[in-house]
PDB file of C-alpha atoms in Angstrom:
ATOM      1  CA  ASP A 919      99.348 149.315 215.597  1.00 58.00           C
ATOM      2  CA  ALA A 920      96.907 151.312 213.287  1.00 66.00           C
ATOM      3  CA  ASP A 921      98.865 153.711 210.816  1.00 92.00           C
ATOM      4  CA  VAL A 922      95.856 156.109 210.685  1.00 96.00           C
ATOM      5  CA  THR A 923      93.810 156.553 213.796  1.00 97.00           C
ATOM      6  CA  GLN A 924      90.679 158.709 214.323  1.00 98.00           C
ATOM      7  CA  THR A 925      89.004 159.778 217.537  1.00 97.00           C
ATOM      8  CA  PRO A 926      86.306 159.494 218.595  1.00 97.00           C
ATOM      9  CA  ARG A 927      84.964 156.503 216.785  1.00 97.00           C
ATOM     10  CA  ASN A 928      81.506 157.316 217.561  1.00 97.00           C
ATOM     11  CA  ARG A 929      79.706 160.513 218.601  1.00 97.00           C
ATOM     12  CA  ILE A 930      76.232 161.656 219.245  1.00 97.00           C
ATOM     13  CA  THR A 931      75.560 165.296 219.497  1.00 96.00           C
ATOM     14  CA  LYS A 932      72.862 167.939 219.242  1.00 97.00           C
ATOM     15  CA  THR A 933      72.076 170.556 216.658  1.00 97.00           C
ATOM     16  CA  GLY A 934      74.161 173.674 217.310  1.00 97.00           C
ATOM     17  CA  LYS A 935      77.008 171.995 219.046  1.00 97.00           C
ATOM     18  CA  ARG A 936      80.694 172.314 218.148  1.00 96.00           C
ATOM     19  CA  ILE A 937      82.407 169.086 217.341  1.00 96.00           C
ATOM     20  CA  MET A 938      85.967 168.265 216.488  1.00 97.00           C
ATOM     21  CA  LEU A 939      87.051 165.000 214.905  1.00 98.00           C
ATOM     22  CA  GLU A 940      90.861 164.266 215.115  1.00 98.00           C
ATOM     23  CA  CYS A 941      93.139 162.320 212.884  1.00 98.00           C
ATOM     24  CA  SER A 942      96.539 161.191 213.567  1.00 97.00           C
ATOM     25  CA  GLN A 943      98.977 159.185 211.329  1.00 97.00           C
ATOM     26  CA  THR A 944     102.294 157.393 211.766  1.00 96.00           C
ATOM     27  CA  LYS A 945     103.026 156.712 208.077  1.00 93.00           C
ATOM     28  CA  GLY A 946     105.037 159.963 207.659  1.00 92.00           C
ATOM     29  CA  HIS A 947     102.816 161.078 204.658  1.00 93.00           C
ATOM     30  CA  ASP A 948     102.502 164.645 203.733  1.00 92.00           C
ATOM     31  CA  ARG A 949      98.987 164.577 202.271  1.00 93.00           C
ATOM     32  CA  MET A 950      95.893 164.223 204.510  1.00 96.00           C
ATOM     33  CA  TYR A 951      92.237 164.238 203.607  1.00 97.00           C
ATOM     34  CA  TRP A 952      88.772 164.302 205.259  1.00 98.00           C
ATOM     35  CA  TYR A 953      85.930 162.534 203.632  1.00 97.00           C
ATOM     36  CA  ARG A 954      82.190 161.918 204.491  1.00 97.00           C
ATOM     37  CA  GLN A 955      80.301 158.873 203.406  1.00 96.00           C
ATOM     38  CA  ASP A 956      76.436 158.777 203.193  1.00 94.00           C
ATOM     39  CA  PRO A 957      74.457 155.594 202.426  1.00 87.00           C
ATOM     40  CA  GLY A 958      73.973 155.403 198.452  1.00 84.00           C
ATOM     41  CA  LEU A 959      76.570 158.166 197.755  1.00 87.00           C
ATOM     42  CA  GLY A 960      80.166 157.932 197.093  1.00 86.00           C
ATOM     43  CA  LEU A 961      82.868 159.367 199.337  1.00 93.00           C
ATOM     44  CA  ARG A 962      82.916 163.161 199.287  1.00 95.00           C
ATOM     45  CA  LEU A 963      85.857 165.205 199.876  1.00 95.00           C
ATOM     46  CA  ILE A 964      85.567 167.859 202.427  1.00 97.00           C
ATOM     47  CA  TYR A 965      89.062 169.278 202.903  1.00 97.00           C
ATOM     48  CA  TYR A 966      92.525 168.179 201.968  1.00 95.00           C
ATOM     49  CA  SER A 967      96.015 169.289 202.931  1.00 95.00           C
ATOM     50  CA  PHE A 968      99.341 168.616 201.140  1.00 91.00           C
ATOM     51  CA  ASP A 969     101.435 169.812 204.032  1.00 90.00           C
ATOM     52  CA  VAL A 970     101.218 171.772 207.184  1.00 91.00           C
ATOM     53  CA  LYS A 971     100.953 175.135 205.548  1.00 92.00           C
ATOM     54  CA  ASP A 972      98.726 173.963 202.739  1.00 93.00           C
ATOM     55  CA  ILE A 973      94.855 173.699 203.381  1.00 96.00           C
ATOM     56  CA  ASN A 974      92.415 173.257 200.385  1.00 94.00           C
ATOM     57  CA  LYS A 975      88.560 173.065 200.241  1.00 95.00           C
ATOM     58  CA  GLY A 976      87.014 170.077 198.751  1.00 93.00           C
ATOM     59  CA  GLU A 977      83.749 169.390 197.150  1.00 90.00           C
ATOM     60  CA  ILE A 978      81.568 169.992 200.402  1.00 95.00           C
ATOM     61  CA  SER A 979      83.405 172.273 202.770  1.00 96.00           C
ATOM     62  CA  ASP A 980      80.498 174.440 203.674  1.00 95.00           C
ATOM     63  CA  GLY A 981      79.873 174.089 207.520  1.00 96.00           C
ATOM     64  CA  TYR A 982      83.295 172.561 208.153  1.00 97.00           C
ATOM     65  CA  SER A 983      86.697 173.809 209.049  1.00 97.00           C
ATOM     66  CA  VAL A 984      90.120 172.105 209.469  1.00 97.00           C
ATOM     67  CA  SER A 985      93.437 172.464 211.123  1.00 97.00           C
ATOM     68  CA  ARG A 986      96.756 170.980 210.355  1.00 96.00           C
ATOM     69  CA  GLN A 987      98.424 171.056 213.643  1.00 91.00           C
ATOM     70  CA  ALA A 988     101.584 168.955 212.544  1.00 94.00           C
ATOM     71  CA  GLN A 989     102.468 166.628 209.647  1.00 94.00           C
ATOM     72  CA  ALA A 990     100.827 163.919 211.547  1.00 96.00           C
ATOM     73  CA  LYS A 991      97.615 165.707 212.851  1.00 97.00           C
ATOM     74  CA  PHE A 992      94.646 166.868 210.758  1.00 98.00           C
ATOM     75  CA  SER A 993      91.525 167.812 212.613  1.00 98.00           C
ATOM     76  CA  LEU A 994      87.988 168.523 211.188  1.00 98.00           C
ATOM     77  CA  SER A 995      85.528 170.774 213.048  1.00 98.00           C
ATOM     78  CA  LEU A 996      81.885 171.320 212.835  1.00 96.00           C
ATOM     79  CA  GLU A 997      81.240 174.805 214.207  1.00 92.00           C
ATOM     80  CA  SER A 998      77.607 174.427 214.741  1.00 96.00           C
ATOM     81  CA  ALA A 999      76.418 170.866 213.944  1.00 96.00           C
ATOM     82  CA  ILE A1000      73.204 170.217 211.916  1.00 97.00           C
ATOM     83  CA  PRO A1001      71.452 166.946 211.285  1.00 97.00           C
ATOM     84  CA  ASN A1002      72.333 166.679 207.754  1.00 96.00           C
ATOM     85  CA  GLN A1003      75.966 166.382 208.896  1.00 97.00           C
ATOM     86  CA  THR A1004      75.085 162.991 210.269  1.00 97.00           C
ATOM     87  CA  ALA A1005      77.545 160.647 208.420  1.00 97.00           C
ATOM     88  CA  LEU A1006      80.410 158.367 208.572  1.00 97.00           C
ATOM     89  CA  TYR A1007      83.656 160.491 208.398  1.00 98.00           C
ATOM     90  CA  PHE A1008      86.984 159.043 207.096  1.00 98.00           C
ATOM     91  CA  CYS A1009      90.371 160.636 207.435  1.00 98.00           C
ATOM     92  CA  ALA A1010      92.999 159.467 204.780  1.00 97.00           C
ATOM     93  CA  THR A1011      96.613 159.826 203.993  1.00 96.00           C
ATOM     94  CA  SER A1012      98.765 159.543 200.844  1.00 93.00           C
ATOM     95  CA  ASP A1013     102.441 159.754 200.051  1.00 88.00           C
ATOM     96  CA  LEU A1014     103.608 162.397 197.493  1.00 74.00           C
ATOM     97  CA  GLY A1015     106.374 160.271 196.387  1.00 69.00           C
ATOM     98  CA  GLN A1016     104.336 157.142 195.597  1.00 70.00           C
ATOM     99  CA  ASP A1017     103.464 156.661 191.926  1.00 68.00           C
ATOM    100  CA  SER A1018      99.932 155.426 192.503  1.00 78.00           C
ATOM    101  CA  GLY A1019      99.227 157.899 195.270  1.00 80.00           C
ATOM    102  CA  GLU A1020      96.846 155.476 196.844  1.00 90.00           C
ATOM    103  CA  GLN A1021      95.130 156.665 199.827  1.00 93.00           C
ATOM    104  CA  PHE A1022      95.224 155.021 203.321  1.00 95.00           C
ATOM    105  CA  PHE A1023      92.044 155.378 205.479  1.00 97.00           C
ATOM    106  CA  GLY A1024      91.408 155.617 209.129  1.00 97.00           C
ATOM    107  CA  PRO A1025      88.766 153.395 210.632  1.00 96.00           C
ATOM    108  CA  GLY A1026      86.153 156.311 210.499  1.00 97.00           C
ATOM    109  CA  THR A1027      84.100 158.293 212.968  1.00 97.00           C
ATOM    110  CA  ARG A1028      80.280 157.694 212.963  1.00 97.00           C
ATOM    111  CA  LEU A1029      78.699 161.019 213.843  1.00 97.00           C
ATOM    112  CA  THR A1030      75.019 161.474 214.581  1.00 97.00           C
ATOM    113  CA  VAL A1031      73.524 164.986 214.993  1.00 97.00           C
ATOM    114  CA  LEU A1032      70.101 165.022 216.773  1.00 96.00           C
TER     115      LEU A1032
ATOM    116  CA  GLY B 996      79.887 167.450 185.639  1.00 72.00           C
ATOM    117  CA  GLN B 997      81.846 164.495 186.912  1.00 84.00           C
ATOM    118  CA  ASN B 998      80.329 161.121 187.227  1.00 91.00           C
ATOM    119  CA  ILE B 999      81.281 157.708 188.283  1.00 95.00           C
ATOM    120  CA  ASP B1000      78.674 154.772 187.532  1.00 96.00           C
ATOM    121  CA  GLN B1001      78.790 151.264 188.929  1.00 97.00           C
ATOM    122  CA  PRO B1002      76.039 148.863 189.746  1.00 97.00           C
ATOM    123  CA  THR B1003      74.469 149.237 193.214  1.00 96.00           C
ATOM    124  CA  GLU B1004      74.560 145.540 193.982  1.00 97.00           C
ATOM    125  CA  MET B1005      75.607 142.148 192.624  1.00 98.00           C
ATOM    126  CA  THR B1006      75.128 138.616 193.743  1.00 98.00           C
ATOM    127  CA  ALA B1007      77.520 135.732 193.095  1.00 97.00           C
ATOM    128  CA  THR B1008      78.128 132.197 194.164  1.00 97.00           C
ATOM    129  CA  GLU B1009      81.160 131.085 196.257  1.00 97.00           C
ATOM    130  CA  GLY B1010      83.767 129.831 193.956  1.00 97.00           C
ATOM    131  CA  ALA B1011      82.539 131.586 190.953  1.00 97.00           C
ATOM    132  CA  ILE B1012      83.803 134.560 188.986  1.00 98.00           C
ATOM    133  CA  VAL B1013      82.213 138.050 189.158  1.00 98.00           C
ATOM    134  CA  GLN B1014      82.874 141.257 187.160  1.00 98.00           C
ATOM    135  CA  ILE B1015      82.001 144.657 188.470  1.00 98.00           C
ATOM    136  CA  ASN B1016      81.910 147.490 185.898  1.00 98.00           C
ATOM    137  CA  CYS B1017      82.629 151.142 186.325  1.00 98.00           C
ATOM    138  CA  THR B1018      82.208 153.889 183.802  1.00 98.00           C
ATOM    139  CA  TYR B1019      83.338 157.343 184.327  1.00 97.00           C
ATOM    140  CA  GLN B1020      83.255 160.928 182.880  1.00 94.00           C
ATOM    141  CA  THR B1021      85.630 163.182 184.614  1.00 91.00           C
ATOM    142  CA  SER B1022      87.534 166.331 183.941  1.00 88.00           C
ATOM    143  CA  GLY B1023      90.741 164.838 183.155  1.00 91.00           C
ATOM    144  CA  PHE B1024      92.132 161.435 184.082  1.00 94.00           C
ATOM    145  CA  ASN B1025      95.175 160.565 186.172  1.00 92.00           C
ATOM    146  CA  GLY B1026      94.499 157.034 187.196  1.00 94.00           C
ATOM    147  CA  LEU B1027      91.560 154.708 188.335  1.00 96.00           C
ATOM    148  CA  PHE B1028      91.507 152.979 191.667  1.00 96.00           C
ATOM    149  CA  TRP B1029      89.486 150.128 193.132  1.00 97.00           C
ATOM    150  CA  TYR B1030      88.903 149.826 196.823  1.00 97.00           C
ATOM    151  CA  GLN B1031      87.229 147.173 198.903  1.00 98.00           C
ATOM    152  CA  GLN B1032      85.093 148.248 201.898  1.00 97.00           C
ATOM    153  CA  HIS B1033      83.416 145.825 204.355  1.00 96.00           C
ATOM    154  CA  ALA B1034      80.410 147.200 206.226  1.00 91.00           C
ATOM    155  CA  GLY B1035      81.314 149.731 208.919  1.00 89.00           C
ATOM    156  CA  GLU B1036      84.969 149.695 208.093  1.00 93.00           C
ATOM    157  CA  ALA B1037      87.511 151.777 206.194  1.00 95.00           C
ATOM    158  CA  PRO B1038      88.132 151.350 202.478  1.00 96.00           C
ATOM    159  CA  THR B1039      91.171 149.475 201.496  1.00 96.00           C
ATOM    160  CA  PHE B1040      93.238 149.652 198.255  1.00 95.00           C
ATOM    161  CA  LEU B1041      92.828 146.888 195.863  1.00 96.00           C
ATOM    162  CA  SER B1042      94.315 148.190 192.434  1.00 95.00           C
ATOM    163  CA  TYR B1043      95.442 151.220 190.351  1.00 95.00           C
ATOM    164  CA  ASN B1044      95.308 151.407 186.637  1.00 96.00           C
ATOM    165  CA  VAL B1045      96.799 154.390 184.638  1.00 95.00           C
ATOM    166  CA  LEU B1046      97.441 152.709 181.317  1.00 95.00           C
ATOM    167  CA  ASP B1047      94.944 150.650 179.214  1.00 97.00           C
ATOM    168  CA  GLY B1048      94.908 146.969 179.736  1.00 97.00           C
ATOM    169  CA  LEU B1049      94.636 144.196 182.564  1.00 97.00           C
ATOM    170  CA  GLU B1050      96.427 144.360 185.936  1.00 94.00           C
ATOM    171  CA  GLU B1051      96.419 141.078 187.769  1.00 94.00           C
ATOM    172  CA  LYS B1052      97.000 140.693 191.401  1.00 91.00           C
ATOM    173  CA  GLY B1053      96.196 137.186 192.785  1.00 94.00           C
ATOM    174  CA  ARG B1054      92.375 136.469 192.658  1.00 96.00           C
ATOM    175  CA  PHE B1055      91.727 140.128 191.659  1.00 97.00           C
ATOM    176  CA  SER B1056      92.260 141.767 188.208  1.00 97.00           C
ATOM    177  CA  SER B1057      91.442 145.320 187.026  1.00 98.00           C
ATOM    178  CA  PHE B1058      91.034 146.481 183.435  1.00 98.00           C
ATOM    179  CA  LEU B1059      91.045 149.926 181.999  1.00 98.00           C
ATOM    180  CA  SER B1060      89.942 151.430 178.693  1.00 98.00           C
ATOM    181  CA  ARG B1061      90.556 155.186 178.805  1.00 96.00           C
ATOM    182  CA  SER B1062      89.031 155.742 175.350  1.00 96.00           C
ATOM    183  CA  LYS B1063      85.803 154.178 176.471  1.00 96.00           C
ATOM    184  CA  GLY B1064      85.926 155.626 179.980  1.00 96.00           C
ATOM    185  CA  TYR B1065      85.489 152.175 181.407  1.00 97.00           C
ATOM    186  CA  SER B1066      86.929 149.851 183.939  1.00 98.00           C
ATOM    187  CA  TYR B1067      85.994 146.542 185.505  1.00 98.00           C
ATOM    188  CA  LEU B1068      87.270 144.598 188.520  1.00 98.00           C
ATOM    189  CA  LEU B1069      87.280 140.849 188.218  1.00 98.00           C
ATOM    190  CA  LEU B1070      87.241 138.574 191.169  1.00 98.00           C
ATOM    191  CA  LYS B1071      87.952 134.882 190.748  1.00 97.00           C
ATOM    192  CA  GLU B1072      87.337 131.893 193.048  1.00 97.00           C
ATOM    193  CA  LEU B1073      85.003 134.032 195.273  1.00 98.00           C
ATOM    194  CA  GLN B1074      85.228 133.385 198.909  1.00 97.00           C
ATOM    195  CA  MET B1075      82.598 134.418 201.514  1.00 97.00           C
ATOM    196  CA  LYS B1076      85.041 137.026 202.847  1.00 96.00           C
ATOM    197  CA  ASP B1077      84.807 138.798 199.584  1.00 97.00           C
ATOM    198  CA  SER B1078      81.271 140.055 200.585  1.00 97.00           C
ATOM    199  CA  ALA B1079      81.853 143.785 200.710  1.00 97.00           C
ATOM    200  CA  SER B1080      81.390 146.980 198.749  1.00 97.00           C
ATOM    201  CA  TYR B1081      83.871 147.626 195.926  1.00 98.00           C
ATOM    202  CA  LEU B1082      84.513 151.389 195.119  1.00 97.00           C
ATOM    203  CA  CYS B1083      85.616 152.711 191.949  1.00 97.00           C
ATOM    204  CA  ALA B1084      87.511 156.151 191.972  1.00 96.00           C
ATOM    205  CA  VAL B1085      89.082 158.348 189.323  1.00 95.00           C
ATOM    206  CA  ARG B1086      91.726 160.900 189.963  1.00 92.00           C
ATOM    207  CA  ASP B1087      90.891 163.905 187.871  1.00 89.00           C
ATOM    208  CA  SER B1088      92.989 166.652 186.487  1.00 87.00           C
ATOM    209  CA  ASN B1089      93.186 168.372 189.761  1.00 83.00           C
ATOM    210  CA  TYR B1090      94.597 165.190 191.125  1.00 82.00           C
ATOM    211  CA  GLN B1091      91.537 164.545 193.439  1.00 86.00           C
ATOM    212  CA  LEU B1092      89.711 161.339 193.637  1.00 90.00           C
ATOM    213  CA  ILE B1093      86.109 161.225 192.392  1.00 92.00           C
ATOM    214  CA  TRP B1094      84.187 158.347 193.914  1.00 95.00           C
ATOM    215  CA  GLY B1095      81.531 156.093 192.788  1.00 95.00           C
ATOM    216  CA  ALA B1096      78.824 155.112 195.156  1.00 95.00           C
ATOM    217  CA  GLY B1097      80.120 151.603 195.380  1.00 96.00           C
ATOM    218  CA  THR B1098      78.905 148.160 194.383  1.00 97.00           C
ATOM    219  CA  LYS B1099      77.724 145.942 197.203  1.00 97.00           C
ATOM    220  CA  LEU B1100      78.739 142.261 196.297  1.00 98.00           C
ATOM    221  CA  ILE B1101      76.927 139.547 198.071  1.00 98.00           C
ATOM    222  CA  ILE B1102      78.402 136.079 198.060  1.00 97.00           C
ATOM    223  CA  LYS B1103      76.112 133.097 198.410  1.00 96.00           C
ATOM    224  CA  PRO B1104      77.271 129.603 199.440  1.00 94.00           C
TER     225      PRO B1104
END
């Protein structure tokens, strides 16, 4: 069973539509992250959350919002999608108590905005 | 600004050794990570260095020099399944990961 799951895995939508990407984890980690990945660029952090009551903007938060509904769930919303938000989106988790703090990634959501 | 540099693409032969370099300039340093990412899949953790020196883990080793802002990932006895992108990431003073664009490694028979 996957420890970090993302739904949907693929989504095609139109400009102006509201989209929600969901992430769930069974690892019991406190910290969760949303990244986007574009060809030729590194992963870029959109939002991160260190616990249910803690939400922080990342490098590229404009045009996105998030909700941490529970320790295990972290959702990313695009209120009004635009074509340059076409990308591969990853959710990740990490454990506060682990020395390295390595991040564990979900399988990704490929989003296309037409 | 913060910057992570690594070669865009490298080619190597099955059974050989390859070294993938990473240089970084970040606001603070709290560890360097290497991840492997197969096409269309999620990145998976390979190694973590926070002190200078070499960390060995099976066929993979990672080296860090903090004074030079430099790391490398060494892959030995290359196998076809090692064809993937290798991502270098540095954790900065805010404990956020800054990611390089990745090095696509092509393994030829």
